[in-house]
Structures are given as C-alpha cells and as structure tokens.
C-alpha cells in the first residue's frame, strides 16, 4: 500500500467530514428542502463515516478496506444528494468534496484489500 494513497485518503476523509458538518449547519439555517430528514441523516452519516474511515486508515486497521468501501458508498450518495441543490455554492462545495473522498476511499479500499 502506498503511503501517498493513504495520506490523501485520510486528508480527503477529514476534509469531507468537516465540510459535511459545516454544510449541515448551513442547511439547518436554510430550512425548506435543506432540512428534509433523509438529507440531514445522510449528511450526518457521511461526516461520521469519514471520521471513522480516517481513524481506521491511520491505525492500519485490518478492516480498513471494508470501511473505506462503505465510506466511498456513503460519500457518493451524499454527493448526489447535495448536487440536487444546483446553484447553491455551499451545497456544490460539499458535493465536490464528497466525490473527492469517494474516489480516494475507493482507491484506498483497492490497495488495502
């Protein structure tokens, strides 16, 4: 496993967790569609799994590949969900970081397997 892949995946996961938390607060202030239950739950799930995945990677857990795969799936779902708010700069930033994290976690899962 290359250290570069892991370092990037950890960084992307922590960045994704942070932007999901920031966007969650933003959504709560926006109201309307931004606070629909499934959207909010998905953003919380994404922030949590990203923190968890980064921790599993950092300690070299034997479950790293599985957690990274799940993280990629949730990040991809969150990216699609956030991208539905077209024209909203905060939501687009969140979607972009979620896609970046999904890509990094997919690569991490492949090299950790």
PDB file of C-alpha atoms in Angstrom:
ATOM      1  CA  UNK A   1       0.000   0.000   0.000  1.00  0.00           C
ATOM      2  CA  UNK A   2       1.432   3.329  -0.946  1.00  0.00           C
ATOM      3  CA  UNK A   3       1.704   5.928   1.774  1.00  0.00           C
ATOM      4  CA  UNK A   4       0.606   8.612  -0.708  1.00  0.00           C
ATOM      5  CA  UNK A   5      -2.746   6.907  -1.343  1.00  0.00           C
ATOM      6  CA  UNK A   6      -3.354   6.555   2.384  1.00  0.00           C
ATOM      7  CA  UNK A   7      -2.266  10.102   3.233  1.00  0.00           C
ATOM      8  CA  UNK A   8      -4.540  11.536   0.546  1.00  0.00           C
ATOM      9  CA  UNK A   9      -7.468   9.340   1.614  1.00  0.00           C
ATOM     10  CA  UNK A  10      -7.106  10.373   5.260  1.00  0.00           C
ATOM     11  CA  UNK A  11      -6.895  14.041   4.308  1.00  0.00           C
ATOM     12  CA  UNK A  12      -9.872  13.808   1.945  1.00  0.00           C
ATOM     13  CA  UNK A  13     -11.943  11.957   4.566  1.00  0.00           C
ATOM     14  CA  UNK A  14     -11.213  14.518   7.273  1.00  0.00           C
ATOM     15  CA  UNK A  15     -11.938  17.375   4.857  1.00  0.00           C
ATOM     16  CA  UNK A  16     -15.194  15.689   3.853  1.00  0.00           C
ATOM     17  CA  UNK A  17     -16.259  15.235   7.460  1.00  0.00           C
ATOM     18  CA  UNK A  18     -15.543  18.901   8.136  1.00  0.00           C
ATOM     19  CA  UNK A  19     -17.422  20.225   5.108  1.00  0.00           C
ATOM     20  CA  UNK A  20     -20.398  17.940   5.791  1.00  0.00           C
ATOM     21  CA  UNK A  21     -20.586  19.323   9.347  1.00  0.00           C
ATOM     22  CA  UNK A  22     -20.337  22.901   8.043  1.00  0.00           C
ATOM     23  CA  UNK A  23     -22.962  22.218   5.387  1.00  0.00           C
ATOM     24  CA  UNK A  24     -25.241  20.583   7.923  1.00  0.00           C
ATOM     25  CA  UNK A  25     -25.261  23.813   9.932  1.00  0.00           C
ATOM     26  CA  UNK A  26     -25.824  25.764   6.719  1.00  0.00           C
ATOM     27  CA  UNK A  27     -28.792  23.523   5.828  1.00  0.00           C
ATOM     28  CA  UNK A  28     -30.363  23.981   9.244  1.00  0.00           C
ATOM     29  CA  UNK A  29     -30.270  27.743   8.710  1.00  0.00           C
ATOM     30  CA  UNK A  30     -31.692  27.489   5.176  1.00  0.00           C
ATOM     31  CA  UNK A  31     -34.770  25.469   6.076  1.00  0.00           C
ATOM     32  CA  UNK A  32     -37.128  24.086   3.436  1.00  0.00           C
ATOM     33  CA  UNK A  33     -35.745  21.232   1.327  1.00  0.00           C
ATOM     34  CA  UNK A  34     -32.367  21.676   3.018  1.00  0.00           C
ATOM     35  CA  UNK A  35     -33.746  20.236   6.261  1.00  0.00           C
ATOM     36  CA  UNK A  36     -35.592  17.210   4.931  1.00  0.00           C
ATOM     37  CA  UNK A  37     -34.952  14.294   7.285  1.00  0.00           C
ATOM     38  CA  UNK A  38     -33.301  11.937   4.775  1.00  0.00           C
ATOM     39  CA  UNK A  39     -30.930  14.680   3.580  1.00  0.00           C
ATOM     40  CA  UNK A  40     -29.894  15.600   7.121  1.00  0.00           C
ATOM     41  CA  UNK A  41     -29.408  11.948   8.138  1.00  0.00           C
ATOM     42  CA  UNK A  42     -27.266  11.280   5.063  1.00  0.00           C
ATOM     43  CA  UNK A  43     -25.037  14.282   5.796  1.00  0.00           C
ATOM     44  CA  UNK A  44     -24.584  13.142   9.414  1.00  0.00           C
ATOM     45  CA  UNK A  45     -23.830   9.592   8.217  1.00  0.00           C
ATOM     46  CA  UNK A  46     -21.274  10.940   5.767  1.00  0.00           C
ATOM     47  CA  UNK A  47     -19.498  13.083   8.361  1.00  0.00           C
ATOM     48  CA  UNK A  48     -19.388  10.166  10.811  1.00  0.00           C
ATOM     49  CA  UNK A  49     -18.169   7.507   8.365  1.00  0.00           C
ATOM     50  CA  UNK A  50     -15.472   9.843   7.067  1.00  0.00           C
ATOM     51  CA  UNK A  51     -14.098  10.375  10.585  1.00  0.00           C
ATOM     52  CA  UNK A  52     -14.299   6.641  11.220  1.00  0.00           C
ATOM     53  CA  UNK A  53     -12.588   5.748   7.939  1.00  0.00           C
ATOM     54  CA  UNK A  54      -9.755   8.214   8.604  1.00  0.00           C
ATOM     55  CA  UNK A  55      -9.190   6.664  12.033  1.00  0.00           C
ATOM     56  CA  UNK A  56      -9.199   3.102  10.631  1.00  0.00           C
ATOM     57  CA  UNK A  57      -6.683   4.128   7.962  1.00  0.00           C
ATOM     58  CA  UNK A  58      -4.430   5.972  10.386  1.00  0.00           C
ATOM     59  CA  UNK A  59      -4.082   2.974  12.667  1.00  0.00           C
ATOM     60  CA  UNK A  60      -3.777   0.466   9.835  1.00  0.00           C
ATOM     61  CA  UNK A  61      -6.858  -1.497  10.877  1.00  0.00           C
ATOM     62  CA  UNK A  62      -7.344  -4.849   9.207  1.00  0.00           C
ATOM     63  CA  UNK A  63     -10.894  -3.673   8.466  1.00  0.00           C
ATOM     64  CA  UNK A  64      -9.641  -0.656   6.550  1.00  0.00           C
ATOM     65  CA  UNK A  65     -10.673  -1.950   3.103  1.00  0.00           C
ATOM     66  CA  UNK A  66     -14.254  -2.669   4.196  1.00  0.00           C
ATOM     67  CA  UNK A  67     -14.660   0.659   5.991  1.00  0.00           C
ATOM     68  CA  UNK A  68     -13.148   2.505   3.013  1.00  0.00           C
ATOM     69  CA  UNK A  69     -15.629   0.821   0.647  1.00  0.00           C
ATOM     70  CA  UNK A  70     -18.571   1.786   2.860  1.00  0.00           C
ATOM     71  CA  UNK A  71     -17.205   5.316   3.181  1.00  0.00           C
ATOM     72  CA  UNK A  72     -16.975   5.605  -0.613  1.00  0.00           C
ATOM     73  CA  UNK A  73     -20.596   4.436  -0.999  1.00  0.00           C
ATOM     74  CA  UNK A  74     -21.948   6.901   1.557  1.00  0.00           C
ATOM     75  CA  UNK A  75     -19.845   9.770   0.200  1.00  0.00           C
ATOM     76  CA  UNK A  76     -21.094   9.087  -3.322  1.00  0.00           C
ATOM     77  CA  UNK A  77     -24.705   9.069  -2.104  1.00  0.00           C
ATOM     78  CA  UNK A  78     -24.135  12.325  -0.216  1.00  0.00           C
ATOM     79  CA  UNK A  79     -22.531  13.907  -3.292  1.00  0.00           C
ATOM     80  CA  UNK A  80     -25.563  13.029  -5.419  1.00  0.00           C
ATOM     81  CA  UNK A  81     -27.930  14.319  -2.746  1.00  0.00           C
ATOM     82  CA  UNK A  82     -26.090  17.629  -2.280  1.00  0.00           C
ATOM     83  CA  UNK A  83     -25.732  18.141  -6.041  1.00  0.00           C
ATOM     84  CA  UNK A  84     -29.541  18.300  -6.300  1.00  0.00           C
ATOM     85  CA  UNK A  85     -29.311  21.806  -4.839  1.00  0.00           C
ATOM     86  CA  UNK A  86     -27.954  23.218  -8.104  1.00  0.00           C
ATOM     87  CA  UNK A  87     -26.805  26.807  -7.948  1.00  0.00           C
ATOM     88  CA  UNK A  88     -26.174  26.658  -4.187  1.00  0.00           C
ATOM     89  CA  UNK A  89     -22.451  27.274  -3.727  1.00  0.00           C
ATOM     90  CA  UNK A  90     -22.189  25.617  -0.285  1.00  0.00           C
ATOM     91  CA  UNK A  91     -24.024  22.502  -1.467  1.00  0.00           C
ATOM     92  CA  UNK A  92     -21.823  22.280  -4.577  1.00  0.00           C
ATOM     93  CA  UNK A  93     -18.656  22.511  -2.438  1.00  0.00           C
ATOM     94  CA  UNK A  94     -19.985  19.714  -0.258  1.00  0.00           C
ATOM     95  CA  UNK A  95     -20.866  17.557  -3.282  1.00  0.00           C
ATOM     96  CA  UNK A  96     -17.406  18.108  -4.774  1.00  0.00           C
ATOM     97  CA  UNK A  97     -15.599  17.124  -1.573  1.00  0.00           C
ATOM     98  CA  UNK A  98     -17.834  14.081  -1.148  1.00  0.00           C
ATOM     99  CA  UNK A  99     -16.934  12.950  -4.691  1.00  0.00           C
ATOM    100  CA  UNK A 100     -13.239  13.510  -3.970  1.00  0.00           C
ATOM    101  CA  UNK A 101     -13.483  11.458  -0.782  1.00  0.00           C
ATOM    102  CA  UNK A 102     -15.412   8.691  -2.538  1.00  0.00           C
ATOM    103  CA  UNK A 103     -12.649   8.450  -5.157  1.00  0.00           C
ATOM    104  CA  UNK A 104      -9.901   8.398  -2.525  1.00  0.00           C
ATOM    105  CA  UNK A 105     -11.676   5.790  -0.404  1.00  0.00           C
ATOM    106  CA  UNK A 106     -12.280   3.611  -3.453  1.00  0.00           C
ATOM    107  CA  UNK A 107      -8.543   3.703  -4.194  1.00  0.00           C
ATOM    108  CA  UNK A 108      -7.756   3.037  -0.528  1.00  0.00           C
ATOM    109  CA  UNK A 109     -10.070   0.015  -0.496  1.00  0.00           C
ATOM    110  CA  UNK A 110      -8.340  -1.373  -3.579  1.00  0.00           C
ATOM    111  CA  UNK A 111      -4.823  -1.102  -2.166  1.00  0.00           C
ATOM    112  CA  UNK A 112      -5.837  -2.206   1.358  1.00  0.00           C
ATOM    113  CA  UNK A 113      -7.620  -5.355   0.190  1.00  0.00           C
TER     114      UNK A 113
END
